Amino acid sequence: MKLTVTVNGTDHTREVEPRLLLIHFLRDGLGLTGSHWGCDTSNCGACVVWLDETPVKSCTVLAAMADGHRVRTVEGLADGGRLDPVQEGFTQCHGLQCGFCTPGMMLTARWLLDHNPSPSEAEVREAISGQICRCTGYENIVRSVLWASRNGG
Amino acid sequence: MIGVREKYEGNGAYGPLTRKEDARFIRGRGTYVDDIKLPGMLHAAILRSPLAHARIVSVDASAARAHPRVEAVITGADLAERGLAWMPTLSADVQAVLATDKVRFQGQEIAFVVAHDSYAARDAIELIAVEYDPLPPVSDATTALDAAAPLVRDDVPGKLDNRVFDWTAGDKAATDEVFAGADVVVGCDMVYPRSHPAPLETCGIIADFDAVRGKLTLWSTSQAPHAHRTIYATLTGLPEHKIRIVSPDLGGGFGNKVPIYPGYLCAIVASMATGKPVKWMEDRSENLMSGSFARDYHMHGEIAASAAGKILGLRASVLADHGAFNATAQPTKFPAGFFHIFTGSYDLRAAFCEVTGVYTNKAPGGVAYSCSFRVTEAVYLVERLVDVLARRLGVDPAELRMRNLLRPEQFPYTCPTGWQYDSGDYPRALRLAMDMAGYAELRREQADRRARGDYMGIGLSFFTEGVGAGPRSHMDILGLAMADGADLRVHPTGKAVLAISVQTQGQGHETTFAQLVAGELGLSPDEVEVVHGDTDQTPFGLGTYGSRSTPVSGAAAVMAARKVRDRARIVAAAMLEVAPDDLEWAEGTWRVRGDPEKALGIGEIAMAAHSSIELPAGVEGHLDASAVYNPPNLTFPFGAYICVTDVDPDTGEVAVRRFVAVDDCGVRINPMIVEGQVHRGLADGIGMALMQAIVFDEAGNCLGGSFMDYLLPTAKECPSYELGATVTPSPHHPVGAKGVGESATVGSPPAVVNSVVDALAPLGVVHADMPLTPASVWRAIQGRPLRPDLAVE
Ligand code: FES
Ligand code: FES
């Protein structure tokens, strides 16, 4: 089937199998390998991207479902050359180690701060609780998001 | 962070520098194996056994081969023709690459399908017909040595039972004598359940064989690329210099990426057969079900003490479940890893342990998961026993530990099983942890809450690790001694490139190692580029695991830098027209003694070293240097942890309220990175203590094969950690560092369990096995501890 998805502001039209998952469409079809895949069961959140205005687990969305919609990935987080405060926060607060969960965590954090510019620690933990990080014990991810909220949102 | 801060060494290059590697990761521009796409690349999938134990009657792959998108199917029979159906494990056992005779665990590899895309490869494995003749499985290690137990390893000539090894350490007679004379002896059975490191990125490989150049290039999720290259050379018959392994960015490892898995070898064979690059990436179920389990120790421990609470002796007997193939990664001499460091942090007279390894119909692996070669199990055993003893004696567990901890003046200390601890000030670390936690106040709060019927627990653990393996005279993996090399090149403008043998999986080597070299040469860390993970570009070494990067490879980097500095001194002397002995190294420069105005930095010296300046006879010019570091001993990091929990006695739910962790890993090169490593390990401890376990049913079905069943902690189960530090430098490491990667994973599980058991003390609970899920806590409250290695009671 043929579909058109607007990814980070650019339209992409492709012929795909109906069963193709959005994560594979992004990674293999468009070469946007910043979004990762980490489980078979929608548990880990390494694949989180935005579908229109909402974070979704792109391993659990068919590419076909994104037809005619907008997708935002980690590659679209920075505004031109300017890093998003969330990206700055993850660097300043050592919010990543291996970096595998990081794109998904940052996209969820971006959504949280858009809707709740000054979250409490508990609200940050709640927001990322559908995602797994095996490296940081979450401490510095939480600090990174709080840093971003204090430094430009 | 609170604690004893001693001045950072390294001429100001040490400290909490943000990481160089972050720039690419926050932009989504890391390069993990699965991100790499080569022209014409094929995709593979593996057919795995649904049964734990069965004879294979037939494998029919004809329908899969006929699939229009399939390029090749490899079965065990195909590999047998090439002599590759079996491969050696890291413990000198053998492991089936693709099963030919029997399947021995659920998830075992049977056939390898190579197709033009990954979806087609998955479709085609469904087309392979395998006929099985089911056999009764060994699904419980405690019955593996029964006379009637099915034989797992009938492939081994003459093998008549499921015993892998019997191993002992310590002095049995002396220990028995101490026990016979002791006032108090307490014991406990405990299981350290099977666990899995589960890095967020699973394992995988791209094999690319170039028949014209005769060169095999592997992009691989490998924590030990050099050791892997040697093993692949031995296995495939390809000359070692024609094999290049690139281990690019890794999405975590924690031990999971130390072994060589059957899929890797199949990808190599497939690339050689098809002439095309072949990618194989595990899915999550394959990752959890087929490789690199950890722990699985059934332990009985006993502790002997005087009535006054002086610990006198320890003994332990352990049944170790090694799965179907003995594939643990550990020094050859130590089949139970470093378990015999189980005397822990205490001053005692005698100790003895015996470990028996058995085969079962479960996935192979072992040791893996940030365990410092089984120190995890050892620390858990002794720290649980000390708490059981405290309960028996009616002494506060902190007080009992304080009374028995080794004292600073006893170091270097040789423990009863022979380890020589390098340095430590244990009481200082425990006192700091107690101060940070407000220990006395917590006990008062607990008493108040107990009076109100609440279940609040305070759990301690004190651990000593042995890391940085290891001295080459008695530590090796498959005969390869555990020494590591470093090459340091200094360019004419004084910028440096350090090539190291170890591979980061998130530990931040590109930053820490740059700081190490910068500290030795008076450079800024920005002026040092760290190259790693490519065997064509880096010197030989055994890789990153067992917290060995800083203790071993870090030491090699420093030694290479010191050689550079020595060469620079000769050049600087020529430049300043003085004798080398007239120069002193100060503030990152070589300067004339008594004339600090006459000073040269590495930048100026490097340019001169590459110029036509006249150098003394025998001095070659340039500043480049190499070193191989053979550690004289392990390093011994230690720490004191306090975990506060609240337990709901009606539901069995445990909430971790606070976690105080004081770590002493010697000199901290980048304290920010060190703290990050500790955070991870504390989450591991909460996970292992409360939720993580790979369990099996009686038929040998793995019940932990997905993240729905193998539960990992999220941000909600983890508290905000409270970290402290003391610094006791290692006397034998060139900058006094000890390594920290696994400390918290090793030290934290007993703190959590001790806390939960403490909470339940009013109910008479003395012990409960991990994982302390709500169901198992509730059972413990009912006086029915659950055997966590069995899914059914
Ligand atoms: S890949 Fe794990 S949730 Fe999508
Ligand atoms: S940084 Fe490695 S999984 Fe989060």
Tab-separated table of N, CA and C in Angstrom, chain B residues 116-237:
chain	number	residue	atom	x	y	z
B	116	HIS	N	15.652	-11.657	2.368
B	116	HIS	CA	15.934	-10.303	1.882
B	116	HIS	C	15.408	-9.215	2.793
B	117	ASP	N	14.484	-9.567	3.700
B	117	ASP	CA	14.100	-8.585	4.716
B	117	ASP	C	13.737	-9.354	5.987
B	118	SER	N	13.687	-8.635	7.085
B	118	SER	CA	13.536	-9.312	8.362
B	118	SER	C	12.128	-9.909	8.522
B	119	TYR	N	11.124	-9.288	7.912
B	119	TYR	CA	9.775	-9.857	8.024
B	119	TYR	C	9.713	-11.208	7.301
B	120	ALA	N	10.323	-11.282	6.126
B	120	ALA	CA	10.314	-12.539	5.360
B	120	ALA	C	11.073	-13.622	6.110
B	121	ALA	N	12.155	-13.246	6.764
B	121	ALA	CA	12.928	-14.242	7.519
B	121	ALA	C	12.062	-14.835	8.627
B	122	ARG	N	11.283	-13.976	9.277
B	122	ARG	CA	10.382	-14.443	10.342
B	122	ARG	C	9.287	-15.333	9.764
B	123	ASP	N	8.758	-14.934	8.609
B	123	ASP	CA	7.731	-15.768	7.966
B	123	ASP	C	8.286	-17.159	7.692
B	124	ALA	N	9.508	-17.189	7.205
B	124	ALA	CA	10.055	-18.463	6.728
B	124	ALA	C	10.375	-19.421	7.871
B	125	ILE	N	10.724	-18.896	9.053
B	125	ILE	CA	11.008	-19.868	10.125
B	125	ILE	C	9.753	-20.652	10.487
B	126	GLU	N	8.594	-20.039	10.220
B	126	GLU	CA	7.337	-20.753	10.485
B	126	GLU	C	7.144	-21.926	9.519
B	127	LEU	N	7.877	-21.911	8.421
B	127	LEU	CA	7.686	-22.943	7.389
B	127	LEU	C	8.576	-24.161	7.627
B	128	ILE	N	9.418	-24.106	8.645
B	128	ILE	CA	10.315	-25.233	8.894
B	128	ILE	C	9.589	-26.247	9.791
B	129	ALA	N	9.593	-27.495	9.367
B	129	ALA	CA	8.901	-28.538	10.137
B	129	ALA	C	9.928	-29.339	10.918
B	130	VAL	N	9.763	-29.357	12.225
B	130	VAL	CA	10.668	-30.132	13.077
B	130	VAL	C	9.851	-31.184	13.809
B	131	GLU	N	10.319	-32.428	13.735
B	131	GLU	CA	9.649	-33.477	14.491
B	131	GLU	C	10.488	-33.774	15.733
B	132	TYR	N	9.839	-33.730	16.893
B	132	TYR	CA	10.535	-33.944	18.166
B	132	TYR	C	10.051	-35.227	18.822
B	133	ASP	N	10.965	-35.832	19.576
B	133	ASP	CA	10.582	-36.933	20.457
B	133	ASP	C	10.827	-36.431	21.879
B	134	PRO	N	9.771	-35.964	22.558
B	134	PRO	CA	9.967	-35.285	23.839
B	134	PRO	C	10.599	-36.184	24.898
B	135	LEU	N	11.459	-35.587	25.723
B	135	LEU	CA	12.116	-36.281	26.827
B	135	LEU	C	11.747	-35.566	28.121
B	136	PRO	N	11.775	-36.279	29.250
B	136	PRO	CA	11.520	-35.572	30.512
B	136	PRO	C	12.661	-34.583	30.780
B	137	PRO	N	12.345	-33.379	31.212
B	137	PRO	CA	13.397	-32.382	31.435
B	137	PRO	C	13.897	-32.364	32.884
B	138	VAL	N	15.102	-31.829	33.060
B	138	VAL	CA	15.571	-31.472	34.397
B	138	VAL	C	15.248	-29.993	34.570
B	139	SER	N	14.174	-29.703	35.293
B	139	SER	CA	13.753	-28.305	35.404
B	139	SER	C	14.041	-27.735	36.783
B	140	ASP	N	14.594	-28.565	37.673
B	140	ASP	CA	14.867	-28.120	39.037
B	140	ASP	C	16.265	-28.593	39.415
B	141	ALA	N	17.146	-27.647	39.682
B	141	ALA	CA	18.537	-28.001	39.975
B	141	ALA	C	18.648	-28.956	41.162
B	142	THR	N	17.716	-28.846	42.101
B	142	THR	CA	17.844	-29.663	43.316
B	142	THR	C	17.613	-31.148	43.037
B	143	THR	N	17.059	-31.487	41.883
B	143	THR	CA	16.876	-32.898	41.553
B	143	THR	C	17.845	-33.352	40.453
B	144	ALA	N	18.724	-32.459	40.024
B	144	ALA	CA	19.579	-32.766	38.864
B	144	ALA	C	20.530	-33.919	39.142
B	145	LEU	N	20.900	-34.106	40.403
B	145	LEU	CA	21.856	-35.175	40.708
B	145	LEU	C	21.179	-36.450	41.214
B	146	ASP	N	19.858	-36.466	41.221
B	146	ASP	CA	19.148	-37.696	41.591
B	146	ASP	C	19.506	-38.800	40.594
B	147	ALA	N	19.530	-40.036	41.107
B	147	ALA	CA	19.879	-41.162	40.233
B	147	ALA	C	18.911	-41.252	39.055
B	148	ALA	N	17.671	-40.880	39.296
B	148	ALA	CA	16.663	-41.033	38.242
B	148	ALA	C	16.591	-39.816	37.313
B	149	ALA	N	17.413	-38.839	37.546
B	149	ALA	CA	17.305	-37.617	36.732
B	149	ALA	C	17.665	-37.905	35.277
B	150	PRO	N	16.928	-37.347	34.346
B	150	PRO	CA	17.291	-37.503	32.926
B	150	PRO	C	18.697	-36.939	32.697
B	151	LEU	N	19.409	-37.514	31.745
B	151	LEU	CA	20.774	-37.066	31.462
B	151	LEU	C	20.730	-35.946	30.418
B	152	VAL	N	21.220	-34.769	30.798
B	152	VAL	CA	21.164	-33.628	29.877
B	152	VAL	C	22.244	-33.761	28.809
B	153	ARG	N	23.469	-34.143	29.242
B	153	ARG	CA	24.610	-34.079	28.330
B	153	ARG	C	25.087	-35.456	27.871
B	154	ASP	N	24.202	-36.152	27.186
B	154	ASP	CA	24.600	-37.450	26.634
B	154	ASP	C	25.541	-37.293	25.436
B	155	ASP	N	25.781	-36.051	24.999
B	155	ASP	CA	26.760	-35.838	23.924
B	155	ASP	C	28.188	-35.965	24.435
B	156	VAL	N	28.374	-35.848	25.754
B	156	VAL	CA	29.728	-35.904	26.307
B	156	VAL	C	30.080	-37.368	26.577
B	157	PRO	N	31.117	-37.874	25.903
B	157	PRO	CA	31.434	-39.291	26.054
B	157	PRO	C	31.681	-39.656	27.520
B	158	GLY	N	31.041	-40.710	27.965
B	158	GLY	CA	31.270	-41.197	29.316
B	158	GLY	C	30.517	-40.450	30.398
B	159	LYS	N	29.762	-39.432	30.027
B	159	LYS	CA	29.044	-38.634	31.038
B	159	LYS	C	27.829	-39.418	31.513
B	160	LEU	N	27.759	-39.638	32.825
B	160	LEU	CA	26.665	-40.459	33.339
B	160	LEU	C	25.736	-39.696	34.272
B	161	ASP	N	26.096	-38.478	34.632
B	161	ASP	CA	25.212	-37.697	35.504
B	161	ASP	C	25.237	-36.226	35.057
B	162	ASN	N	24.563	-35.384	35.808
B	162	ASN	CA	24.435	-33.981	35.416
B	162	ASN	C	25.386	-33.061	36.180
B	163	ARG	N	26.455	-33.636	36.703
B	163	ARG	CA	27.402	-32.829	37.470
B	163	ARG	C	28.327	-32.070	36.516
B	164	VAL	N	28.494	-30.771	36.760
B	164	VAL	CA	29.447	-29.998	35.962
B	164	VAL	C	30.791	-29.942	36.672
B	165	PHE	N	30.758	-29.609	37.963
B	165	PHE	CA	32.004	-29.555	38.730
B	165	PHE	C	31.687	-29.601	40.215
B	166	ASP	N	32.682	-29.979	40.987
B	166	ASP	CA	32.670	-29.803	42.440
B	166	ASP	C	33.875	-28.956	42.760
B	167	TRP	N	33.700	-27.980	43.580
B	167	TRP	CA	34.791	-27.037	43.839
B	167	TRP	C	34.718	-26.559	45.276
B	168	THR	N	35.844	-26.439	45.917
B	168	THR	CA	35.848	-25.955	47.304
B	168	THR	C	36.903	-24.867	47.472
B	169	ALA	N	36.724	-24.079	48.515
B	169	ALA	CA	37.732	-23.082	48.887
B	169	ALA	C	37.716	-22.930	50.398
B	170	GLY	N	38.868	-22.612	50.947
B	170	GLY	CA	38.966	-22.415	52.388
B	170	GLY	C	39.427	-23.685	53.089
B	171	ASP	N	39.492	-23.618	54.396
B	171	ASP	CA	40.025	-24.711	55.207
B	171	ASP	C	38.867	-25.361	55.961
B	172	LYS	N	38.485	-26.557	55.515
B	172	LYS	CA	37.309	-27.209	56.099
B	172	LYS	C	37.539	-27.568	57.561
B	173	ALA	N	38.680	-28.172	57.830
B	173	ALA	CA	38.935	-28.641	59.201
B	173	ALA	C	38.959	-27.461	60.175
B	174	ALA	N	39.662	-26.419	59.784
B	174	ALA	CA	39.750	-25.253	60.673
B	174	ALA	C	38.374	-24.634	60.884
B	175	THR	N	37.580	-24.613	59.818
B	175	THR	CA	36.244	-24.016	59.919
B	175	THR	C	35.350	-24.851	60.825
B	176	ASP	N	35.407	-26.158	60.634
B	176	ASP	CA	34.581	-27.034	61.482
B	176	ASP	C	34.957	-26.850	62.950
B	177	GLU	N	36.255	-26.681	63.205
B	177	GLU	CA	36.701	-26.509	64.583
B	177	GLU	C	36.150	-25.204	65.173
B	178	VAL	N	36.197	-24.145	64.381
B	178	VAL	CA	35.646	-22.864	64.851
B	178	VAL	C	34.159	-23.007	65.147
B	179	PHE	N	33.462	-23.691	64.263
B	179	PHE	CA	32.018	-23.870	64.468
B	179	PHE	C	31.750	-24.697	65.723
B	180	ALA	N	32.567	-25.751	65.931
B	180	ALA	CA	32.333	-26.638	67.084
B	180	ALA	C	32.513	-25.868	68.392
B	181	GLY	N	33.408	-24.888	68.386
B	181	GLY	CA	33.678	-24.156	69.614
B	181	GLY	C	32.859	-22.895	69.789
B	182	ALA	N	31.977	-22.586	68.828
B	182	ALA	CA	31.275	-21.298	68.871
B	182	ALA	C	30.073	-21.350	69.809
B	183	ASP	N	29.754	-20.193	70.414
B	183	ASP	CA	28.563	-20.124	71.275
B	183	ASP	C	27.286	-20.186	70.457
B	184	VAL	N	27.324	-19.521	69.324
B	184	VAL	CA	26.103	-19.386	68.525
B	184	VAL	C	26.394	-19.782	67.083
B	185	VAL	N	25.509	-20.611	66.524
B	185	VAL	CA	25.591	-20.922	65.096
B	185	VAL	C	24.197	-20.730	64.513
B	186	VAL	N	24.107	-19.915	63.469
B	186	VAL	CA	22.816	-19.819	62.785
B	186	VAL	C	23.037	-20.109	61.304
B	187	GLY	N	21.984	-20.589	60.658
B	187	GLY	CA	22.094	-20.928	59.242
B	187	GLY	C	20.846	-20.510	58.506
B	188	CYS	N	20.941	-20.527	57.213
B	188	CYS	CA	19.790	-20.139	56.404
B	188	CYS	C	19.935	-20.734	55.006
B	189	ASP	N	18.834	-21.242	54.479
B	189	ASP	CA	18.773	-21.626	53.067
B	189	ASP	C	18.310	-20.421	52.284
B	190	MET	N	18.955	-20.163	51.185
B	190	MET	CA	18.479	-19.037	50.382
B	190	MET	C	18.786	-19.295	48.908
B	191	VAL	N	17.906	-18.795	48.088
B	191	VAL	CA	18.079	-18.941	46.648
B	191	VAL	C	18.342	-17.565	46.051
B	192	TYR	N	19.392	-17.491	45.245
B	192	TYR	CA	19.575	-16.276	44.450
B	192	TYR	C	19.015	-16.626	43.088
B	193	PRO	N	17.821	-16.129	42.762
B	193	PRO	CA	17.138	-16.648	41.580
B	193	PRO	C	17.850	-16.305	40.273
B	194	ARG	N	17.508	-17.079	39.277
B	194	ARG	CA	18.016	-16.821	37.933
B	194	ARG	C	17.549	-15.443	37.477
B	195	SER	N	18.471	-14.694	36.945
B	195	SER	CA	18.160	-13.333	36.535
B	195	SER	C	18.744	-13.115	35.144
B	196	HIS	N	18.526	-11.954	34.592
B	196	HIS	CA	19.053	-11.684	33.253
B	196	HIS	C	19.412	-10.218	33.146
B	197	PRO	N	20.565	-9.899	32.526
B	197	PRO	CA	20.992	-8.501	32.465
B	197	PRO	C	20.084	-7.612	31.616
B	198	ALA	N	19.485	-8.183	30.581
B	198	ALA	CA	18.513	-7.453	29.757
B	198	ALA	C	18.907	-6.024	29.421
B	199	PRO	N	20.039	-5.831	28.755
B	199	PRO	CA	20.329	-4.477	28.268
B	199	PRO	C	19.215	-4.056	27.308
B	200	LEU	N	18.994	-2.755	27.194
B	200	LEU	CA	17.839	-2.334	26.393
B	200	LEU	C	18.034	-2.677	24.913
B	201	GLU	N	19.281	-2.669	24.473
B	201	GLU	CA	19.570	-3.162	23.126
B	201	GLU	C	19.876	-4.647	23.243
B	202	THR	N	19.213	-5.463	22.442
B	202	THR	CA	19.489	-6.903	22.471
B	202	THR	C	20.804	-7.172	21.728
B	203	CYS	N	21.184	-8.432	21.641
B	203	CYS	CA	22.443	-8.791	20.984
B	203	CYS	C	22.242	-8.966	19.480
B	204	GLY	N	23.288	-8.729	18.741
B	204	GLY	CA	23.175	-8.908	17.300
B	204	GLY	C	24.504	-8.742	16.605
B	205	ILE	N	24.490	-8.992	15.321
B	205	ILE	CA	25.743	-8.960	14.554
B	205	ILE	C	25.434	-8.692	13.077
B	206	ILE	N	26.382	-8.078	12.398
B	206	ILE	CA	26.383	-8.101	10.933
B	206	ILE	C	27.699	-8.749	10.527
B	207	ALA	N	27.613	-9.829	9.775
B	207	ALA	CA	28.820	-10.494	9.286
B	207	ALA	C	28.978	-10.157	7.808
B	208	ASP	N	30.171	-9.728	7.445
B	208	ASP	CA	30.423	-9.335	6.055
B	208	ASP	C	31.743	-9.959	5.607
B	209	PHE	N	31.628	-11.032	4.848
B	209	PHE	CA	32.836	-11.704	4.381
B	209	PHE	C	33.152	-11.260	2.960
B	210	ASP	N	34.348	-10.707	2.786
B	210	ASP	CA	34.807	-10.261	1.470
B	210	ASP	C	35.744	-11.349	0.935
B	211	ALA	N	35.202	-12.159	0.009
B	211	ALA	CA	35.970	-13.318	-0.460
B	211	ALA	C	37.210	-12.900	-1.229
B	212	VAL	N	37.160	-11.751	-1.874
B	212	VAL	CA	38.314	-11.316	-2.675
B	212	VAL	C	39.483	-10.954	-1.778
B	213	ARG	N	39.180	-10.186	-0.741
B	213	ARG	CA	40.255	-9.800	0.171
B	213	ARG	C	40.483	-10.842	1.262
B	214	GLY	N	39.595	-11.818	1.316
B	214	GLY	CA	39.715	-12.853	2.337
B	214	GLY	C	39.489	-12.311	3.730
B	215	LYS	N	38.717	-11.227	3.811
B	215	LYS	CA	38.572	-10.552	5.109
B	215	LYS	C	37.134	-10.621	5.615
B	216	LEU	N	37.036	-10.964	6.877
B	216	LEU	CA	35.732	-11.023	7.541
B	216	LEU	C	35.606	-9.814	8.462
B	217	THR	N	34.569	-8.994	8.219
B	217	THR	CA	34.309	-7.858	9.102
B	217	THR	C	33.012	-8.130	9.856
B	218	LEU	N	33.071	-7.954	11.159
B	218	LEU	CA	31.892	-8.188	11.990
B	218	LEU	C	31.544	-6.916	12.740
B	219	TRP	N	30.326	-6.439	12.567
B	219	TRP	CA	29.800	-5.380	13.433
B	219	TRP	C	29.006	-6.103	14.495
B	220	SER	N	29.425	-5.983	15.725
B	220	SER	CA	28.886	-6.909	16.711
B	220	SER	C	28.663	-6.219	18.042
B	221	THR	N	27.607	-6.619	18.745
B	221	THR	CA	27.379	-6.124	20.100
B	221	THR	C	28.304	-6.892	21.022
B	222	SER	N	29.541	-6.445	21.118
B	222	SER	CA	30.532	-7.229	21.857
B	222	SER	C	31.200	-6.395	22.940
B	223	GLN	N	31.181	-6.934	24.153
B	223	GLN	CA	31.922	-6.300	25.243
B	223	GLN	C	33.396	-6.683	25.214
B	224	ALA	N	33.747	-7.640	24.366
B	224	ALA	CA	35.123	-8.142	24.355
B	224	ALA	C	35.568	-8.427	22.930
B	225	PRO	N	35.662	-7.386	22.078
B	225	PRO	CA	35.924	-7.642	20.654
B	225	PRO	C	37.239	-8.381	20.379
B	226	HIS	N	38.281	-8.102	21.135
B	226	HIS	CA	39.553	-8.771	20.847
B	226	HIS	C	39.494	-10.261	21.184
B	227	ALA	N	38.940	-10.584	22.332
B	227	ALA	CA	38.827	-11.997	22.693
B	227	ALA	C	37.937	-12.719	21.673
B	228	HIS	N	36.882	-12.030	21.241
B	228	HIS	CA	36.001	-12.646	20.245
B	228	HIS	C	36.758	-12.935	18.957
B	229	ARG	N	37.607	-11.990	18.552
B	229	ARG	CA	38.339	-12.197	17.297
B	229	ARG	C	39.189	-13.464	17.374
B	230	THR	N	39.877	-13.624	18.496
B	230	THR	CA	40.713	-14.819	18.647
B	230	THR	C	39.860	-16.083	18.580
B	231	ILE	N	38.723	-16.046	19.239
B	231	ILE	CA	37.867	-17.235	19.251
B	231	ILE	C	37.313	-17.518	17.847
B	232	TYR	N	36.879	-16.471	17.145
B	232	TYR	CA	36.376	-16.690	15.782
B	232	TYR	C	37.476	-17.259	14.882
B	233	ALA	N	38.694	-16.785	15.072
B	233	ALA	CA	39.794	-17.286	14.240
B	233	ALA	C	39.979	-18.780	14.474
B	234	THR	N	39.930	-19.172	15.747
B	234	THR	CA	40.095	-20.583	16.075
B	234	THR	C	38.949	-21.411	15.499
B	235	LEU	N	37.744	-20.845	15.583
B	235	LEU	CA	36.569	-21.595	15.152
B	235	LEU	C	36.470	-21.741	13.647
B	236	THR	N	36.717	-20.646	12.933
B	236	THR	CA	36.443	-20.657	11.493
B	236	THR	C	37.667	-21.058	10.687
B	237	GLY	N	38.844	-21.023	11.305
B	237	GLY	CA	40.054	-21.300	10.547
B	237	GLY	C	40.543	-20.099	9.757
